[in-house]
């Protein structure tokens, strides 16, 4: 609840600031019948609507970015919040105008209530976009609709109640009574959009991580993606700071049906699950996850894996899956390792060969979720409880040079698609990459790179290409992620 109130306060202040900036410019000259005589009203109102959306979007984006952590996330969330907040406010106000004109002859209070509801919905959806998730936009839209309904119902009643404070031109018989209503509208929209988007977000999230030991204890991250990346990189879904031993990609949580599976992508320091070092484990609500010096608690609403299922099927290093009801062997306490120098890592003596540790540019583990292809070396299989089996490495490969996947070596034994939602190499963290961005396939003279109609283009050694043959040492850029050909 504290999070919701904080977001409401921040967005409410933004709405009040928008009113303070715009109210002096509203025309207030009226005739004896109380009709506005200045035709600049529509122009001022249009600009005020844009400023209101921009400031509330900025406030929400700042709040969401600071929750996630990192300067890049803050800047990116603010930019999205301002852009979509402005668009949502403008579009919603356009729809609201049509509703108001259609219903004003019935009752102005009813007309404003009905009209403000879609306005708040569109504004809330724009504000929710700063969370960079579909659920964020949906919760924002619902919260915004509630905020619009409430402020629409209050607008005329507040304006009428305070009409005595808004005498125009010194004539006590003529009033422009909209200023108090606009103050309530702008401040209320900001306050209630912030409050209800946060409340709906909390009520609809299904799984999340809570930091229980480390800097910023109590901080939470929703688990909304099919693959949630965790590590010391601002582009990770759960960016971790303060512990230099944590690698750029330290752990992955994969959503498979109603289950959430914790996986070690080959981290040199390993990950702990309920005090035991594991390559992977099904998570249950209340489970603890240890990454370096940080401890997290995995939380999940009812309807996911049953209580204790994650503990029953955790796979300790060097052990087999434990069956429900079986006598558990004495677990070996998890002790986080210090990150070794490149090329010096060796797995524990009792660890199987199912996971190879990364060794800088020679890392052999492919990105989580990558579909197996012919002659591919060790890859994450689709998330299953059984340990994946390593395969011999042959042929050309792409080595990731930037981002959370830095150092990972992706063998190319057949055609592989690269993009935010591509099954081959999934760059879900890269906002500059298209959903299906590029294809890489073996060719007679090297690897054939083909752009798949991406928005930002595919580059080889800095040159934009539609299709090109690349050889060892060339650099391929997809979105903001760079790959070196080996």
PDB file of N, CA, C and O in Angstrom, residues 301-325:
ATOM      1  N   UNK A 301       1.012 -15.594  -6.395  1.00  0.00           N
ATOM      2  CA  UNK A 301      -0.370 -15.706  -5.969  1.00  0.00           C
ATOM      3  C   UNK A 301      -0.864 -17.128  -6.167  1.00  0.00           C
ATOM      4  O   UNK A 301      -0.251 -17.934  -6.868  1.00  0.00           O
ATOM      5  N   UNK A 302      -1.986 -17.445  -5.563  1.00  0.00           N
ATOM      6  CA  UNK A 302      -2.570 -18.773  -5.695  1.00  0.00           C
ATOM      7  C   UNK A 302      -2.860 -19.079  -7.155  1.00  0.00           C
ATOM      8  O   UNK A 302      -3.201 -18.190  -7.932  1.00  0.00           O
ATOM      9  N   UNK A 303      -2.657 -20.355  -7.529  1.00  0.00           N
ATOM     10  CA  UNK A 303      -2.929 -20.776  -8.898  1.00  0.00           C
ATOM     11  C   UNK A 303      -1.694 -21.209  -9.643  1.00  0.00           C
ATOM     12  O   UNK A 303      -1.782 -21.706 -10.763  1.00  0.00           O
ATOM     13  N   UNK A 304      -0.506 -21.045  -9.027  1.00  0.00           N
ATOM     14  CA  UNK A 304       0.721 -21.478  -9.664  1.00  0.00           C
ATOM     15  C   UNK A 304       1.122 -22.852  -9.167  1.00  0.00           C
ATOM     16  O   UNK A 304       0.298 -23.678  -8.797  1.00  0.00           O
ATOM     17  N   UNK A 305       2.429 -23.110  -9.118  1.00  0.00           N
ATOM     18  CA  UNK A 305       2.914 -24.392  -8.612  1.00  0.00           C
ATOM     19  C   UNK A 305       2.508 -24.549  -7.156  1.00  0.00           C
ATOM     20  O   UNK A 305       2.434 -23.588  -6.394  1.00  0.00           O
ATOM     21  N   UNK A 306       2.233 -25.746  -6.757  1.00  0.00           N
ATOM     22  CA  UNK A 306       1.760 -25.990  -5.396  1.00  0.00           C
ATOM     23  C   UNK A 306       2.856 -25.720  -4.387  1.00  0.00           C
ATOM     24  O   UNK A 306       4.036 -25.738  -4.703  1.00  0.00           O
ATOM     25  N   UNK A 307       2.439 -25.472  -3.168  1.00  0.00           N
ATOM     26  CA  UNK A 307       3.408 -25.210  -2.112  1.00  0.00           C
ATOM     27  C   UNK A 307       4.348 -26.400  -1.955  1.00  0.00           C
ATOM     28  O   UNK A 307       3.913 -27.549  -1.884  1.00  0.00           O
ATOM     29  N   UNK A 308       5.623 -26.101  -1.917  1.00  0.00           N
ATOM     30  CA  UNK A 308       6.618 -27.154  -1.715  1.00  0.00           C
ATOM     31  C   UNK A 308       7.043 -27.846  -2.981  1.00  0.00           C
ATOM     32  O   UNK A 308       7.975 -28.636  -2.965  1.00  0.00           O
ATOM     33  N   UNK A 309       6.392 -27.546  -4.113  1.00  0.00           N
ATOM     34  CA  UNK A 309       6.771 -28.260  -5.340  1.00  0.00           C
ATOM     35  C   UNK A 309       8.183 -27.899  -5.764  1.00  0.00           C
ATOM     36  O   UNK A 309       8.938 -28.721  -6.232  1.00  0.00           O
ATOM     37  N   UNK A 310       8.527 -26.601  -5.602  1.00  0.00           N
ATOM     38  CA  UNK A 310       9.872 -26.199  -5.985  1.00  0.00           C
ATOM     39  C   UNK A 310      10.911 -26.895  -5.121  1.00  0.00           C
ATOM     40  O   UNK A 310      11.943 -27.339  -5.603  1.00  0.00           O
ATOM     41  N   UNK A 311      10.617 -27.040  -3.833  1.00  0.00           N
ATOM     42  CA  UNK A 311      11.574 -27.694  -2.948  1.00  0.00           C
ATOM     43  C   UNK A 311      11.691 -29.182  -3.285  1.00  0.00           C
ATOM     44  O   UNK A 311      12.746 -29.774  -3.218  1.00  0.00           O
ATOM     45  N   UNK A 312      10.579 -29.775  -3.659  1.00  0.00           N
ATOM     46  CA  UNK A 312      10.610 -31.212  -3.927  1.00  0.00           C
ATOM     47  C   UNK A 312      11.395 -31.546  -5.176  1.00  0.00           C
ATOM     48  O   UNK A 312      11.970 -32.607  -5.281  1.00  0.00           O
ATOM     49  N   UNK A 313      11.418 -30.618  -6.140  1.00  0.00           N
ATOM     50  CA  UNK A 313      12.060 -30.931  -7.403  1.00  0.00           C
ATOM     51  C   UNK A 313      13.302 -30.096  -7.669  1.00  0.00           C
ATOM     52  O   UNK A 313      13.759 -30.002  -8.787  1.00  0.00           O
ATOM     53  N   UNK A 314      13.826 -29.440  -6.648  1.00  0.00           N
ATOM     54  CA  UNK A 314      15.082 -28.746  -6.829  1.00  0.00           C
ATOM     55  C   UNK A 314      16.160 -29.761  -7.172  1.00  0.00           C
ATOM     56  O   UNK A 314      16.148 -30.882  -6.694  1.00  0.00           O
ATOM     57  N   UNK A 315      17.094 -29.367  -8.021  1.00  0.00           N
ATOM     58  CA  UNK A 315      18.139 -30.291  -8.455  1.00  0.00           C
ATOM     59  C   UNK A 315      19.468 -29.815  -7.890  1.00  0.00           C
ATOM     60  O   UNK A 315      20.095 -28.924  -8.454  1.00  0.00           O
ATOM     61  N   UNK A 316      19.905 -30.318  -6.746  1.00  0.00           N
ATOM     62  CA  UNK A 316      21.188 -29.901  -6.214  1.00  0.00           C
ATOM     63  C   UNK A 316      22.315 -30.298  -7.161  1.00  0.00           C
ATOM     64  O   UNK A 316      22.207 -31.276  -7.887  1.00  0.00           O
ATOM     65  N   UNK A 317      23.394 -29.509  -7.151  1.00  0.00           N
ATOM     66  CA  UNK A 317      24.547 -29.832  -7.987  1.00  0.00           C
ATOM     67  C   UNK A 317      25.084 -31.203  -7.611  1.00  0.00           C
ATOM     68  O   UNK A 317      25.346 -31.489  -6.449  1.00  0.00           O
ATOM     69  N   UNK A 318      25.226 -32.055  -8.604  1.00  0.00           N
ATOM     70  CA  UNK A 318      25.760 -33.389  -8.357  1.00  0.00           C
ATOM     71  C   UNK A 318      24.706 -34.366  -7.934  1.00  0.00           C
ATOM     72  O   UNK A 318      25.010 -35.510  -7.658  1.00  0.00           O
ATOM     73  N   UNK A 319      23.413 -33.978  -7.879  1.00  0.00           N
ATOM     74  CA  UNK A 319      22.356 -34.877  -7.441  1.00  0.00           C
ATOM     75  C   UNK A 319      21.309 -35.067  -8.508  1.00  0.00           C
ATOM     76  O   UNK A 319      21.318 -34.413  -9.534  1.00  0.00           O
ATOM     77  N   UNK A 320      20.391 -35.993  -8.280  1.00  0.00           N
ATOM     78  CA  UNK A 320      19.302 -36.250  -9.207  1.00  0.00           C
ATOM     79  C   UNK A 320      18.048 -35.562  -8.704  1.00  0.00           C
ATOM     80  O   UNK A 320      17.972 -35.170  -7.543  1.00  0.00           O
ATOM     81  N   UNK A 321      17.051 -35.377  -9.589  1.00  0.00           N
ATOM     82  CA  UNK A 321      15.813 -34.767  -9.127  1.00  0.00           C
ATOM     83  C   UNK A 321      15.213 -35.541  -7.964  1.00  0.00           C
ATOM     84  O   UNK A 321      15.174 -36.768  -7.973  1.00  0.00           O
ATOM     85  N   UNK A 322      14.738 -34.834  -6.982  1.00  0.00           N
ATOM     86  CA  UNK A 322      14.141 -35.472  -5.818  1.00  0.00           C
ATOM     87  C   UNK A 322      12.668 -35.697  -6.073  1.00  0.00           C
ATOM     88  O   UNK A 322      11.964 -34.804  -6.517  1.00  0.00           O
ATOM     89  N   UNK A 323      12.167 -36.853  -5.819  1.00  0.00           N
ATOM     90  CA  UNK A 323      10.766 -37.169  -6.010  1.00  0.00           C
ATOM     91  C   UNK A 323       9.978 -36.767  -4.765  1.00  0.00           C
ATOM     92  O   UNK A 323      10.486 -36.815  -3.647  1.00  0.00           O
ATOM     93  N   UNK A 324       8.743 -36.363  -5.015  1.00  0.00           N
ATOM     94  CA  UNK A 324       7.894 -35.979  -3.887  1.00  0.00           C
ATOM     95  C   UNK A 324       7.733 -37.160  -2.938  1.00  0.00           C
ATOM     96  O   UNK A 324       7.439 -38.276  -3.355  1.00  0.00           O
ATOM     97  N   UNK A 325       7.960 -36.935  -1.672  1.00  0.00           N
ATOM     98  CA  UNK A 325       7.807 -37.990  -0.681  1.00  0.00           C
ATOM     99  C   UNK A 325       9.085 -38.756  -0.420  1.00  0.00           C
ATOM    100  O   UNK A 325       9.166 -39.539   0.520  1.00  0.00           O
TER     101      UNK A 325
END
